[in-house]
PDB file of C-alpha atoms in Angstrom:
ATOM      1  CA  UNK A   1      52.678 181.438  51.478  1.00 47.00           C
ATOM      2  CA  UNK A   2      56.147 183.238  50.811  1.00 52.00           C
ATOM      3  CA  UNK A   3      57.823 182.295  47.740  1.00 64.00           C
ATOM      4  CA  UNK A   4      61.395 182.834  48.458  1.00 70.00           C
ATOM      5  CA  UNK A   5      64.091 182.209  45.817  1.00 75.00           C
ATOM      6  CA  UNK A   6      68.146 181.689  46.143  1.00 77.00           C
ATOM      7  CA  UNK A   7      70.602 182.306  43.513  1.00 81.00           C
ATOM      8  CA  UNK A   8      74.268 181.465  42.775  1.00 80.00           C
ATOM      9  CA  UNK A   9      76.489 184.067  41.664  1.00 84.00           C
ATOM     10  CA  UNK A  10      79.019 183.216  39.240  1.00 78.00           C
ATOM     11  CA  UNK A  11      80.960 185.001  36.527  1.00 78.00           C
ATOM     12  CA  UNK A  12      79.230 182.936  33.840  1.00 78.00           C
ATOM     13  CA  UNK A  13      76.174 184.430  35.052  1.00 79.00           C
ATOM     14  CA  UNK A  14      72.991 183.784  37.913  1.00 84.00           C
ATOM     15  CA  UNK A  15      71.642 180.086  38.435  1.00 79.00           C
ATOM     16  CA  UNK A  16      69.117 179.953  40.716  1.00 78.00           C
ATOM     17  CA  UNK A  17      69.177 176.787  43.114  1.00 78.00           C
ATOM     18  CA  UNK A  18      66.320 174.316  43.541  1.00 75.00           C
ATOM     19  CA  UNK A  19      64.790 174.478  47.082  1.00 75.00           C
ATOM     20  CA  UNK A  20      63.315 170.988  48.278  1.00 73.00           C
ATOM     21  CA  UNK A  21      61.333 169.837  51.794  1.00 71.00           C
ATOM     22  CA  UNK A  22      61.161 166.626  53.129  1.00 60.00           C
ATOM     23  CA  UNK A  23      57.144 166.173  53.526  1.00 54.00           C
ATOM     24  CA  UNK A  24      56.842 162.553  55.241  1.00 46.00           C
ATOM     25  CA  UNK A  25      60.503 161.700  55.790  1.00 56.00           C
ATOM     26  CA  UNK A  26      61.296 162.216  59.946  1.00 76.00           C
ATOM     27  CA  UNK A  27      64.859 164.341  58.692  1.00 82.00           C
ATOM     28  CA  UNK A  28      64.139 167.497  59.072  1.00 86.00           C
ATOM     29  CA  UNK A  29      62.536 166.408  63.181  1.00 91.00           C
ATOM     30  CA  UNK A  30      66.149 165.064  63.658  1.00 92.00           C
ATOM     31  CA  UNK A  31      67.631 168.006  61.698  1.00 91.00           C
ATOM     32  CA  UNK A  32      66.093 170.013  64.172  1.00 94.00           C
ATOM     33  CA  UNK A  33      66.723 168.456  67.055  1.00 95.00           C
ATOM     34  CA  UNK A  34      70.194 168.030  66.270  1.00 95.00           C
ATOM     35  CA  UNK A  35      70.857 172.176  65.984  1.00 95.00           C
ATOM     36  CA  UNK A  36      67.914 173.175  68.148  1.00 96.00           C
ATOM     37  CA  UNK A  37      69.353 175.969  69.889  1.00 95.00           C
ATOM     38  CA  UNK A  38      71.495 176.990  66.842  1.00 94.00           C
ATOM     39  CA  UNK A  39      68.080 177.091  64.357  1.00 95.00           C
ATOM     40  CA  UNK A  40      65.310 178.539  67.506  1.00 95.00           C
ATOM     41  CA  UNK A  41      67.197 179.382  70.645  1.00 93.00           C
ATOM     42  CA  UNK A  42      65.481 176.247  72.024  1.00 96.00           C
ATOM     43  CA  UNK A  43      66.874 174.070  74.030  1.00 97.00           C
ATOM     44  CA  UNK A  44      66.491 170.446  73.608  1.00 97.00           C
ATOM     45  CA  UNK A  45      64.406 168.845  76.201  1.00 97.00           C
ATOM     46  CA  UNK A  46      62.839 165.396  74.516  1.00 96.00           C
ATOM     47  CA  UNK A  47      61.422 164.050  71.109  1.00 95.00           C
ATOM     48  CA  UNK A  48      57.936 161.795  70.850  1.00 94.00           C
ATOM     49  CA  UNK A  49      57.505 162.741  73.706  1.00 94.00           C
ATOM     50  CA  UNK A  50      53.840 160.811  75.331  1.00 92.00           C
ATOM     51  CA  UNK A  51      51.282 161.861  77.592  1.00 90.00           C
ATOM     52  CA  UNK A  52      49.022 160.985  79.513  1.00 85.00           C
ATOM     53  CA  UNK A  53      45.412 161.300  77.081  1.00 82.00           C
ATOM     54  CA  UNK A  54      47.952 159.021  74.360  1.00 81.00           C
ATOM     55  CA  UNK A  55      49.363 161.953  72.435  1.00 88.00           C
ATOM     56  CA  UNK A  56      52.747 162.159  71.221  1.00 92.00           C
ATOM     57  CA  UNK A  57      54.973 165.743  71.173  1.00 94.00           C
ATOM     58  CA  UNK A  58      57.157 165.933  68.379  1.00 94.00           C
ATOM     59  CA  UNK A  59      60.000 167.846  70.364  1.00 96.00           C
ATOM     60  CA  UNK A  60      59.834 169.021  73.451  1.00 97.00           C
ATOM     61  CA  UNK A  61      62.411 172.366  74.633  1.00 97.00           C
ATOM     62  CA  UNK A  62      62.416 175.611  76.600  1.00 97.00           C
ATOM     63  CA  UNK A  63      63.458 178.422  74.822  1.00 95.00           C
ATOM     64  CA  UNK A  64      65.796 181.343  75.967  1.00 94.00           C
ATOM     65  CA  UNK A  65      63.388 183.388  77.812  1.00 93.00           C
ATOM     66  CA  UNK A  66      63.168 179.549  80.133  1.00 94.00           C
ATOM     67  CA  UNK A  67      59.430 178.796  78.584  1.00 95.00           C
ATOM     68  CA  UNK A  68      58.060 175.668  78.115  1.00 97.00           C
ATOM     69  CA  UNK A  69      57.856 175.240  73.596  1.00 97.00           C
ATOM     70  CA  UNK A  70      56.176 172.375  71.778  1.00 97.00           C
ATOM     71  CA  UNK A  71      57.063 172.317  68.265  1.00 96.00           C
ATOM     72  CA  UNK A  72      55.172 170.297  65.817  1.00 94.00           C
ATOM     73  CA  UNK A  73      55.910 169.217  62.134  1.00 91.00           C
ATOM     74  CA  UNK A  74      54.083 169.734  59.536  1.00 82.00           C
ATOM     75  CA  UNK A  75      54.381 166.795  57.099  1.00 73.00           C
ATOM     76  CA  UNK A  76      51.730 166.659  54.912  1.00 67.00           C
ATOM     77  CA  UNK A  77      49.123 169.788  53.104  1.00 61.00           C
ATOM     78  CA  UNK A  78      46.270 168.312  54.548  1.00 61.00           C
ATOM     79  CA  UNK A  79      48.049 167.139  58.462  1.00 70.00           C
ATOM     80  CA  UNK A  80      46.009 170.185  61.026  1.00 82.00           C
ATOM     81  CA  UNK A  81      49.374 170.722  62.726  1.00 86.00           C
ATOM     82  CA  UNK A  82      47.875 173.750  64.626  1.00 89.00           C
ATOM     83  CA  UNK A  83      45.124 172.624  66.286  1.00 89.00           C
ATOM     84  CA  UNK A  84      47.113 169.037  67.038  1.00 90.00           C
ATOM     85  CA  UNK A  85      50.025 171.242  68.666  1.00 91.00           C
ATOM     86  CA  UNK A  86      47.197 173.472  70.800  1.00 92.00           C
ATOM     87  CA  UNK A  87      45.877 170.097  71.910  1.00 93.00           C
ATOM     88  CA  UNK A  88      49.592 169.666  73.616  1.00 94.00           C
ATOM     89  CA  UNK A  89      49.930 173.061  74.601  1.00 93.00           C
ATOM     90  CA  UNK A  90      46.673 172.678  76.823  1.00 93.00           C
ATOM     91  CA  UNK A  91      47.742 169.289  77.879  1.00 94.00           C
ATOM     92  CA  UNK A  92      50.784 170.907  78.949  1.00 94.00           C
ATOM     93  CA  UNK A  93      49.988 173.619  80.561  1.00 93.00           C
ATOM     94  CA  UNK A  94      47.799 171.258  83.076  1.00 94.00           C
ATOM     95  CA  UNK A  95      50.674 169.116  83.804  1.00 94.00           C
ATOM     96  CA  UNK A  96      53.446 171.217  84.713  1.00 94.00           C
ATOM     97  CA  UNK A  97      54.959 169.284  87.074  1.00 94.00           C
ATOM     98  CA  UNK A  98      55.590 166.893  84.828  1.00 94.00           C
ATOM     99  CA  UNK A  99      57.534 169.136  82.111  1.00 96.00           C
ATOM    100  CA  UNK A 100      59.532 170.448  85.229  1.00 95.00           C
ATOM    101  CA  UNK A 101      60.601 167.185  86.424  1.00 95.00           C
ATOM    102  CA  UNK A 102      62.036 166.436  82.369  1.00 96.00           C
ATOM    103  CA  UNK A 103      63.140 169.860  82.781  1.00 97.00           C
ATOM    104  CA  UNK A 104      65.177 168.737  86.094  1.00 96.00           C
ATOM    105  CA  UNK A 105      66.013 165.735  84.876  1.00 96.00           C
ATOM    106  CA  UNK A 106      67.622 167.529  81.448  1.00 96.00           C
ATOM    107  CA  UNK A 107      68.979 170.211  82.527  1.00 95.00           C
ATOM    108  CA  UNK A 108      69.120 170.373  85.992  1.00 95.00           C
ATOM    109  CA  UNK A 109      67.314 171.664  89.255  1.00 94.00           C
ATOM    110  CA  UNK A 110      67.703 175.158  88.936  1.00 92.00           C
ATOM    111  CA  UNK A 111      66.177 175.508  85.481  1.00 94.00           C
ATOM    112  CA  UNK A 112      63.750 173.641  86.384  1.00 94.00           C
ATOM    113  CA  UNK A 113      62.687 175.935  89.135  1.00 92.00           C
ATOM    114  CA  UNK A 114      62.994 179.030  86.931  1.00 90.00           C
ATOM    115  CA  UNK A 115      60.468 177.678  84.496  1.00 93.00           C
ATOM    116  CA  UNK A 116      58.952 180.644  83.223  1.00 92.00           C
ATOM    117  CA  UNK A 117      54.528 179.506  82.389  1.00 91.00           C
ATOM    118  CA  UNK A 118      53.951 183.095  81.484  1.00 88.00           C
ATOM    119  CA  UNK A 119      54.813 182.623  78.158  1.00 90.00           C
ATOM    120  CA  UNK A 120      54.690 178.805  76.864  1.00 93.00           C
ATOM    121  CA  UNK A 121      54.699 178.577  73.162  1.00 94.00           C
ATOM    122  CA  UNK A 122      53.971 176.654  70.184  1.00 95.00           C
ATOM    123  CA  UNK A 123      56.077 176.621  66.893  1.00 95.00           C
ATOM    124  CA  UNK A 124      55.136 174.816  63.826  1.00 93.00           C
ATOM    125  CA  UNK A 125      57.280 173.791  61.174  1.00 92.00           C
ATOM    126  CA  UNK A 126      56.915 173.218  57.208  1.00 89.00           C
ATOM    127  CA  UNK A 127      57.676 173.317  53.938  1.00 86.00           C
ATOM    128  CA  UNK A 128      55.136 175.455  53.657  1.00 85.00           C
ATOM    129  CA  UNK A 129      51.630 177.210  54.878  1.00 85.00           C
ATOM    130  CA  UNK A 130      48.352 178.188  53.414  1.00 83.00           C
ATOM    131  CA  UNK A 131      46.282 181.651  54.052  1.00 84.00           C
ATOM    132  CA  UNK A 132      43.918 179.304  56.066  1.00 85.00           C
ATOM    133  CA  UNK A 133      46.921 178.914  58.175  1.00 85.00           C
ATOM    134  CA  UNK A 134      48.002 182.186  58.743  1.00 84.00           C
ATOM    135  CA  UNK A 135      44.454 183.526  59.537  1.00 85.00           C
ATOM    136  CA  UNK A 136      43.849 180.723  61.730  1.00 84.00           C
ATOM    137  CA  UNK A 137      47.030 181.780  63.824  1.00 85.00           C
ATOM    138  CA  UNK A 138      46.041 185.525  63.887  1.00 84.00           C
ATOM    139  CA  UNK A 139      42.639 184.842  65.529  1.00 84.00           C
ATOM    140  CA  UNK A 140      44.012 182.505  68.340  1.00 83.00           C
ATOM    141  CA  UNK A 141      45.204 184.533  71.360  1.00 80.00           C
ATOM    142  CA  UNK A 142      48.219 181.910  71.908  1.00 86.00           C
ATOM    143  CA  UNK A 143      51.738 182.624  71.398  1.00 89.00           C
ATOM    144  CA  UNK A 144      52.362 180.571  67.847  1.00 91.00           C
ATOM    145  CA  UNK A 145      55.037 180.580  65.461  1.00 91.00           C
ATOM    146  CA  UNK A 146      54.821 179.114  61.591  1.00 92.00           C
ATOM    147  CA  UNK A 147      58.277 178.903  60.328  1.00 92.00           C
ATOM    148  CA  UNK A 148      58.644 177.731  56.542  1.00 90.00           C
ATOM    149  CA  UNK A 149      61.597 175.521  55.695  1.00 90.00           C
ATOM    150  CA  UNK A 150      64.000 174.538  52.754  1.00 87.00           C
ATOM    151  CA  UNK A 151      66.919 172.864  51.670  1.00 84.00           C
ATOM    152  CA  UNK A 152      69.096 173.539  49.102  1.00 83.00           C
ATOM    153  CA  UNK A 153      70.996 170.982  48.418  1.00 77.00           C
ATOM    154  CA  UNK A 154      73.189 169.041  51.456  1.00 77.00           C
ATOM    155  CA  UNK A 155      74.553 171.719  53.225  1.00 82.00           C
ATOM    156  CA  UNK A 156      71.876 174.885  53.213  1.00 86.00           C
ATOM    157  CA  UNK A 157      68.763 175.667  55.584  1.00 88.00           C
ATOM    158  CA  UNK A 158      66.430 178.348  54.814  1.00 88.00           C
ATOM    159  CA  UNK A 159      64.202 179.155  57.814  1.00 90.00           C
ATOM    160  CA  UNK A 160      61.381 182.154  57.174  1.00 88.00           C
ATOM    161  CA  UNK A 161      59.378 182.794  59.663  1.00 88.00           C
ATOM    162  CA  UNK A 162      55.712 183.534  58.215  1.00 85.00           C
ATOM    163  CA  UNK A 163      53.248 184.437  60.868  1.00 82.00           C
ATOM    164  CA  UNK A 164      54.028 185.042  64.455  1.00 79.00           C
ATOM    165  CA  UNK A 165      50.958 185.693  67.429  1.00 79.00           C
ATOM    166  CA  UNK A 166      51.877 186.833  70.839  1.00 75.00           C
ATOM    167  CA  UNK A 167      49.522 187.060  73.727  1.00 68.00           C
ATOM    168  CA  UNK A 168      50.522 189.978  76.534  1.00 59.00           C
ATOM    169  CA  UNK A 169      50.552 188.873  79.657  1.00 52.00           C
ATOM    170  CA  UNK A 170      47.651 190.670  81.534  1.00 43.00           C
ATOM    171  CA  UNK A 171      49.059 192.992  84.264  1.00 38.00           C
ATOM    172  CA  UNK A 172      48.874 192.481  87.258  1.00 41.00           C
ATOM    173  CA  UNK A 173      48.080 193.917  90.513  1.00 40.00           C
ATOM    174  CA  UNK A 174      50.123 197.121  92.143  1.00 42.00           C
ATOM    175  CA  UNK A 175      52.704 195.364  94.477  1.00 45.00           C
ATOM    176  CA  UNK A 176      52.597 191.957  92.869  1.00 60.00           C
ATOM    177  CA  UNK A 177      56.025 189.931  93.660  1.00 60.00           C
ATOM    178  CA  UNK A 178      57.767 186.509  92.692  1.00 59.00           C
ATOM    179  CA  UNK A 179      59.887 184.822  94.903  1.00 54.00           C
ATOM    180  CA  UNK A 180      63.046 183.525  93.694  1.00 49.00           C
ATOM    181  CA  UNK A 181      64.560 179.982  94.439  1.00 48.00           C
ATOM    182  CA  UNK A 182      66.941 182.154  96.413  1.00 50.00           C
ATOM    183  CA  UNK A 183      64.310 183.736  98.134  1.00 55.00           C
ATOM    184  CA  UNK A 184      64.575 186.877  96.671  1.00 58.00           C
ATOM    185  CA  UNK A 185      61.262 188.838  96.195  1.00 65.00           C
ATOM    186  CA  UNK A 186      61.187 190.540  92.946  1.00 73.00           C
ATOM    187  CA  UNK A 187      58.446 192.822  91.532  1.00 83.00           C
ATOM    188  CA  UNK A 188      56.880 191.345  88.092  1.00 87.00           C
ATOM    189  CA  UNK A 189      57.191 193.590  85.194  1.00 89.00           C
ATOM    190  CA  UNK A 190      53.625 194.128  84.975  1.00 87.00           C
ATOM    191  CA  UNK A 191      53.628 194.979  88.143  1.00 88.00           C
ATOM    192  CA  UNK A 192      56.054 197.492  87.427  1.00 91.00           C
ATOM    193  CA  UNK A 193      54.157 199.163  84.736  1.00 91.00           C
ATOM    194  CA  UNK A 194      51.202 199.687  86.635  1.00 89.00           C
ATOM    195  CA  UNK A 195      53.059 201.955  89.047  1.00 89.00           C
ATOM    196  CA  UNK A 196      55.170 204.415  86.633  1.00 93.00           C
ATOM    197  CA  UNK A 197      54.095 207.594  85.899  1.00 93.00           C
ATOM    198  CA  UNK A 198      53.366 208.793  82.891  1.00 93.00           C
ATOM    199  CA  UNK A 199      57.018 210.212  81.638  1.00 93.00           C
ATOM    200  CA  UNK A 200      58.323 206.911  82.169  1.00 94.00           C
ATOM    201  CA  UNK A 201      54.917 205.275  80.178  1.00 95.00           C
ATOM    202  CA  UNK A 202      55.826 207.116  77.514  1.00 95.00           C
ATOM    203  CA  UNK A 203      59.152 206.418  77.430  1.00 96.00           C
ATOM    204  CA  UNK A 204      58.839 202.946  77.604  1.00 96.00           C
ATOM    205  CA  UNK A 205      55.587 202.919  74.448  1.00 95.00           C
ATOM    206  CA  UNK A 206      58.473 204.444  72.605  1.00 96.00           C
ATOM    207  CA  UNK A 207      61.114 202.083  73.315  1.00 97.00           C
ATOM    208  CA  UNK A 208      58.192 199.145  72.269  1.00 95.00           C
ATOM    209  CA  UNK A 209      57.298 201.059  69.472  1.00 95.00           C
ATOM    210  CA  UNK A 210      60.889 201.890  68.458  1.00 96.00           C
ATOM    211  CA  UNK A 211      61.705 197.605  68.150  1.00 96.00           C
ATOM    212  CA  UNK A 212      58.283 196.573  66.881  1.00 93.00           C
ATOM    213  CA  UNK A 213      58.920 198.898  63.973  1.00 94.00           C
ATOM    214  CA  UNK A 214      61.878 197.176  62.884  1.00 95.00           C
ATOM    215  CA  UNK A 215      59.896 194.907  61.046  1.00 90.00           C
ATOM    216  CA  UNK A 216      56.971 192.719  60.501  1.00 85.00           C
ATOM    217  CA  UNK A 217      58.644 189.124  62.151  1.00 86.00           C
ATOM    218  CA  UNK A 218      59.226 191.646  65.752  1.00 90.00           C
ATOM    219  CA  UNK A 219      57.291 189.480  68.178  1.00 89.00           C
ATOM    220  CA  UNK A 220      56.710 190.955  71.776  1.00 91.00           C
ATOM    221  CA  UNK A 221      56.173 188.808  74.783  1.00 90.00           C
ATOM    222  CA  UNK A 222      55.774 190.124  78.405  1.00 89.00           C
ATOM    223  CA  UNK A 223      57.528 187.405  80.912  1.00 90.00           C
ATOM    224  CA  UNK A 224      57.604 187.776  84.092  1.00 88.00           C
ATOM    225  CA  UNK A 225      60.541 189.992  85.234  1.00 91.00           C
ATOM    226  CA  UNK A 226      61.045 191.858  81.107  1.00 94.00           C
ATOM    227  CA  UNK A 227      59.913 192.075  78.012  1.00 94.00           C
ATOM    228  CA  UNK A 228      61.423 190.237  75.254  1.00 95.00           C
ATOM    229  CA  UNK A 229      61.567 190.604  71.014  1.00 95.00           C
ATOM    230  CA  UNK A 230      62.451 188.373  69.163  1.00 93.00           C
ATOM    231  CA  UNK A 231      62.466 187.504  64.744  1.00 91.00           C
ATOM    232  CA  UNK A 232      63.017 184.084  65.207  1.00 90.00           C
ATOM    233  CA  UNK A 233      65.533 184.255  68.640  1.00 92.00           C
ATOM    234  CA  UNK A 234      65.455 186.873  70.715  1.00 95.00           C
ATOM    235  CA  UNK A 235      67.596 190.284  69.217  1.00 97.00           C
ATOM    236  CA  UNK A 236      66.309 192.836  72.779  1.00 97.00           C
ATOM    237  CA  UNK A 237      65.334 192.392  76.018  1.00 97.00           C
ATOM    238  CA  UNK A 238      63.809 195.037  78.380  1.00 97.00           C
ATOM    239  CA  UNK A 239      63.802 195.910  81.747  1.00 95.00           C
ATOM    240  CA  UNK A 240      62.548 199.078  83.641  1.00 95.00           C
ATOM    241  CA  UNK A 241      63.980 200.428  86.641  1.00 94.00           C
ATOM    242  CA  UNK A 242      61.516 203.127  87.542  1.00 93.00           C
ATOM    243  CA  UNK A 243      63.102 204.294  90.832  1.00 91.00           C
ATOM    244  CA  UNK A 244      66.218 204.656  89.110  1.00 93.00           C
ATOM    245  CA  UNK A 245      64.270 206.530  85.841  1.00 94.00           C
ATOM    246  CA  UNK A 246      66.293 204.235  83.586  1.00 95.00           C
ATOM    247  CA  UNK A 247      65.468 201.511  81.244  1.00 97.00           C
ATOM    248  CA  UNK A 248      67.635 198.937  80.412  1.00 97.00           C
ATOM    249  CA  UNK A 249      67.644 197.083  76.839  1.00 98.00           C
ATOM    250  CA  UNK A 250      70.193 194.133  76.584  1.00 98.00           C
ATOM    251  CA  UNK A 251      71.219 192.898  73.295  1.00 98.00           C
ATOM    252  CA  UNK A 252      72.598 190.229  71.492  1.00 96.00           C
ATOM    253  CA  UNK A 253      75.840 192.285  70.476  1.00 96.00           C
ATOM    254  CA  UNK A 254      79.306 190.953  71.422  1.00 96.00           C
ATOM    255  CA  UNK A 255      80.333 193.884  73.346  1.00 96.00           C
ATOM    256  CA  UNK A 256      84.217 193.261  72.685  1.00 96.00           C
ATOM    257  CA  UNK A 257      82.973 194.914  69.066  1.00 96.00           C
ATOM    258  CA  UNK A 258      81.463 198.267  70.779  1.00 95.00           C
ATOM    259  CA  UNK A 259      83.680 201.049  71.975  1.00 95.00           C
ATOM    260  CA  UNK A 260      81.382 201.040  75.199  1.00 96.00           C
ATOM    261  CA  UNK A 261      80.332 204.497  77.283  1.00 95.00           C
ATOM    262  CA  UNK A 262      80.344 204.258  81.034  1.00 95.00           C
ATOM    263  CA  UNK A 263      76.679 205.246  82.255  1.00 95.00           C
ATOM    264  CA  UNK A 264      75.313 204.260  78.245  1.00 97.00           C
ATOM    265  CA  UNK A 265      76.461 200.776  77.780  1.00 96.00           C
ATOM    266  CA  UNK A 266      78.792 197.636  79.230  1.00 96.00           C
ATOM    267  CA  UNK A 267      79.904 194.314  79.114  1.00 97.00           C
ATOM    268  CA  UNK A 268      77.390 192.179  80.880  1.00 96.00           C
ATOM    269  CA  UNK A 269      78.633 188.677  79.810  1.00 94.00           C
ATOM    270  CA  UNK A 270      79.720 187.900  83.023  1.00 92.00           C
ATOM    271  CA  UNK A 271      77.230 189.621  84.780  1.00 92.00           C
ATOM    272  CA  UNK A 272      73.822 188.138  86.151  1.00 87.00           C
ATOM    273  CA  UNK A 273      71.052 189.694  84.715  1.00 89.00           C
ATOM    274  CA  UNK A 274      67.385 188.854  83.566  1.00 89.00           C
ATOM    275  CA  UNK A 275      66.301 188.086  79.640  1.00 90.00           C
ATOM    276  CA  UNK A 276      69.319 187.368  76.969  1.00 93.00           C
ATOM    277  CA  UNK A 277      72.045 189.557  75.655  1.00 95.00           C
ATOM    278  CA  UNK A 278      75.644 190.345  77.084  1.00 96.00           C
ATOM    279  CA  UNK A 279      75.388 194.112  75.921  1.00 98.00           C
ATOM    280  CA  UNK A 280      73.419 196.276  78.533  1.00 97.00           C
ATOM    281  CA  UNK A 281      72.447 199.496  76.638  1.00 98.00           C
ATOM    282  CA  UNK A 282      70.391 202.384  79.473  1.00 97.00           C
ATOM    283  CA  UNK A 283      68.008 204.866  78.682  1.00 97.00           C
ATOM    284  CA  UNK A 284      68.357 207.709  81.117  1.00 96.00           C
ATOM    285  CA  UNK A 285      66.744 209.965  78.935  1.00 93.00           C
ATOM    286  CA  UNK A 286      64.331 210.145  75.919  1.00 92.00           C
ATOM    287  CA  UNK A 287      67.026 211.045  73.892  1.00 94.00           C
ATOM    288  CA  UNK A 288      69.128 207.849  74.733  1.00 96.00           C
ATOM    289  CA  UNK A 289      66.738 206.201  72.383  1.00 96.00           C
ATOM    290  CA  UNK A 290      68.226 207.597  69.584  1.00 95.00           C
ATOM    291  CA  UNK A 291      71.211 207.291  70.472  1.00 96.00           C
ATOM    292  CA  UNK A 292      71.030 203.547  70.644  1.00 97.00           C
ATOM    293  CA  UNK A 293      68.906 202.870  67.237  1.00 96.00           C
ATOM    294  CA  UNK A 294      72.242 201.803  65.340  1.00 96.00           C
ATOM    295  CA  UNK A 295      72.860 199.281  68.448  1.00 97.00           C
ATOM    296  CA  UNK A 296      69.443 198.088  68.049  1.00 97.00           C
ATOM    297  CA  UNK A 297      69.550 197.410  64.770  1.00 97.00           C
ATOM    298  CA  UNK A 298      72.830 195.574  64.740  1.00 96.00           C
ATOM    299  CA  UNK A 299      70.850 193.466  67.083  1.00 97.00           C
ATOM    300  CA  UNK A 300      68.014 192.915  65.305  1.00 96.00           C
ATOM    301  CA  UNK A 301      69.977 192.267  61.720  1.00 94.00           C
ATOM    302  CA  UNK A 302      71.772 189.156  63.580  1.00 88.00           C
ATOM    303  CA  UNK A 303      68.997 187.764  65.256  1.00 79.00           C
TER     304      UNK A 303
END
């Protein structure tokens, strides 16, 4: 759908460079797979991956928010790479347990137990997508990505996200809880929005509002404890504290390059927290909002 062009800059003048995609050969699955976490935030979990009913995954991961993600390649116009990957996603969300028990098995016992089903997701990848595409996307209430490829030459990637669909996660009842491995009991975030008032509603529409507007590849997703946005990886990640009237936004900024502000932001690299990000920026008041934009920003430019 996009038509995206590179150019070399030289002093004899502009030469624009030939974009190619690999539409049957299996490269750009091992490509991928290779630099999964580097390209999508995703980490690696299995490829070809077979179930049950016969099917076959392409690759299997969990992103950075710890959600299941199929992703499915596109290698030919006429291959229905959408519905196929749907298929999985269905399969997989009826056969958790066995995604967790990869999930242990890859990564360990604790990940697995803080798979997060809230949010599972499906990314497609091509060389390219028709309008049939995109509107088929944008009236499926499924969290979908189509990300266009290309390769110039042996040593450049050009990823372009073209459509993105989120699906909120309905909110739940006052007083709703999760219990951590630990045995921690935490409140889920949509519990958490059903009790503030409305100065903190309002605060928090504008923080949402505030990110969203940043551009047309923001996609929300409510999880269970925050609220993450992401372009193609996550750039912010938000959590209220209502008792506390502050909300916290943690981005991907390395905060040895901030000059940080005791009660405004701090180092949280090597502090626990929920959602992704080692710089904790709070909003104790509305005005903190504005205050933070050029943070936010930086964030979202990098992601």
């Amino acid at each position: 759908m996009s038509d995206i062009k590179l150019f070399k800059l030289a002093n004899s003048g502009v030469q624009e460079l030939s974009g190619t995609t690999d539409t049957i050969e299996k490269s750009v699955q091992v490509l991928f797979e290779r630099h999964l976490e580097a390209l999508l935030g995703v980490r690696f979990l299995a490829t070809e991956f077979v179930t049950t009913n016969g099917g076959r995954m392409d690759t299997l991961g969990l992103d950075e928010n710890g959600c299941p993600v199929i992703i499915e390649y596109k290698r030919a116009m006429n291959e229905n790479v959408i519905n196929q990957g749907l298929f999985y996603l269905d399969w997989l969300m009826d056969h958790r347990k066995d995604f967790q028990w990869l999930v242990m098995e890859k990564l360990g016992k604790a990940v697995a137990d803080s798979v997060d089903w809230s949010a599972p997701c499906l990314i497609c990848v091509a060389g390219d997508f028709n309008r049939y595409d995109d509107h088929a996307v944008r009236q499926i209430q499924r969290n979908i990505r189509l990300i266009k490829y290309r390769r110039f030459g042996e040593d450049l990637l050009l990823l372009d996200q073209v459509t993105s669909t989120s699906v909120k996660k309905p909110v739940a009842l006052p007083g709703t809880v999760e219990v951590s491995p630990s045995g921690t009991r935490y409140k889920t975030i949509s519990a958490v929005i059903e009790e503030l008032d409305a100065g903190m509603i309002d605060r928090l529409e504008a923080v949402r509002a505030t990110l969203c507007a940043l551009g047309d590849d923001v996609q929300e997703t409510m999880l269970r404890f925050y609220i993450a946005f992401k372009r193609i990886k996550n750039f912010a990640c938000v959590e209220v504290r209502p008792r506390e009237g502050r909300i916290l936004i943690f981005l991907k900024i390395d905060p040895v390059t901030v000059q940080l502000e005791p009660g405004f932001s701090r180092d949280v690299s090597k502090i626990g927290h929920y959602g992704t990000g080692d710089l904790e920026v709070t909003l104790s008041r509305p005005e903190d909002l504005e205050k933070a934009l050029s943070l936010i920003q930086r964030s979202y430019d990098g992601a």
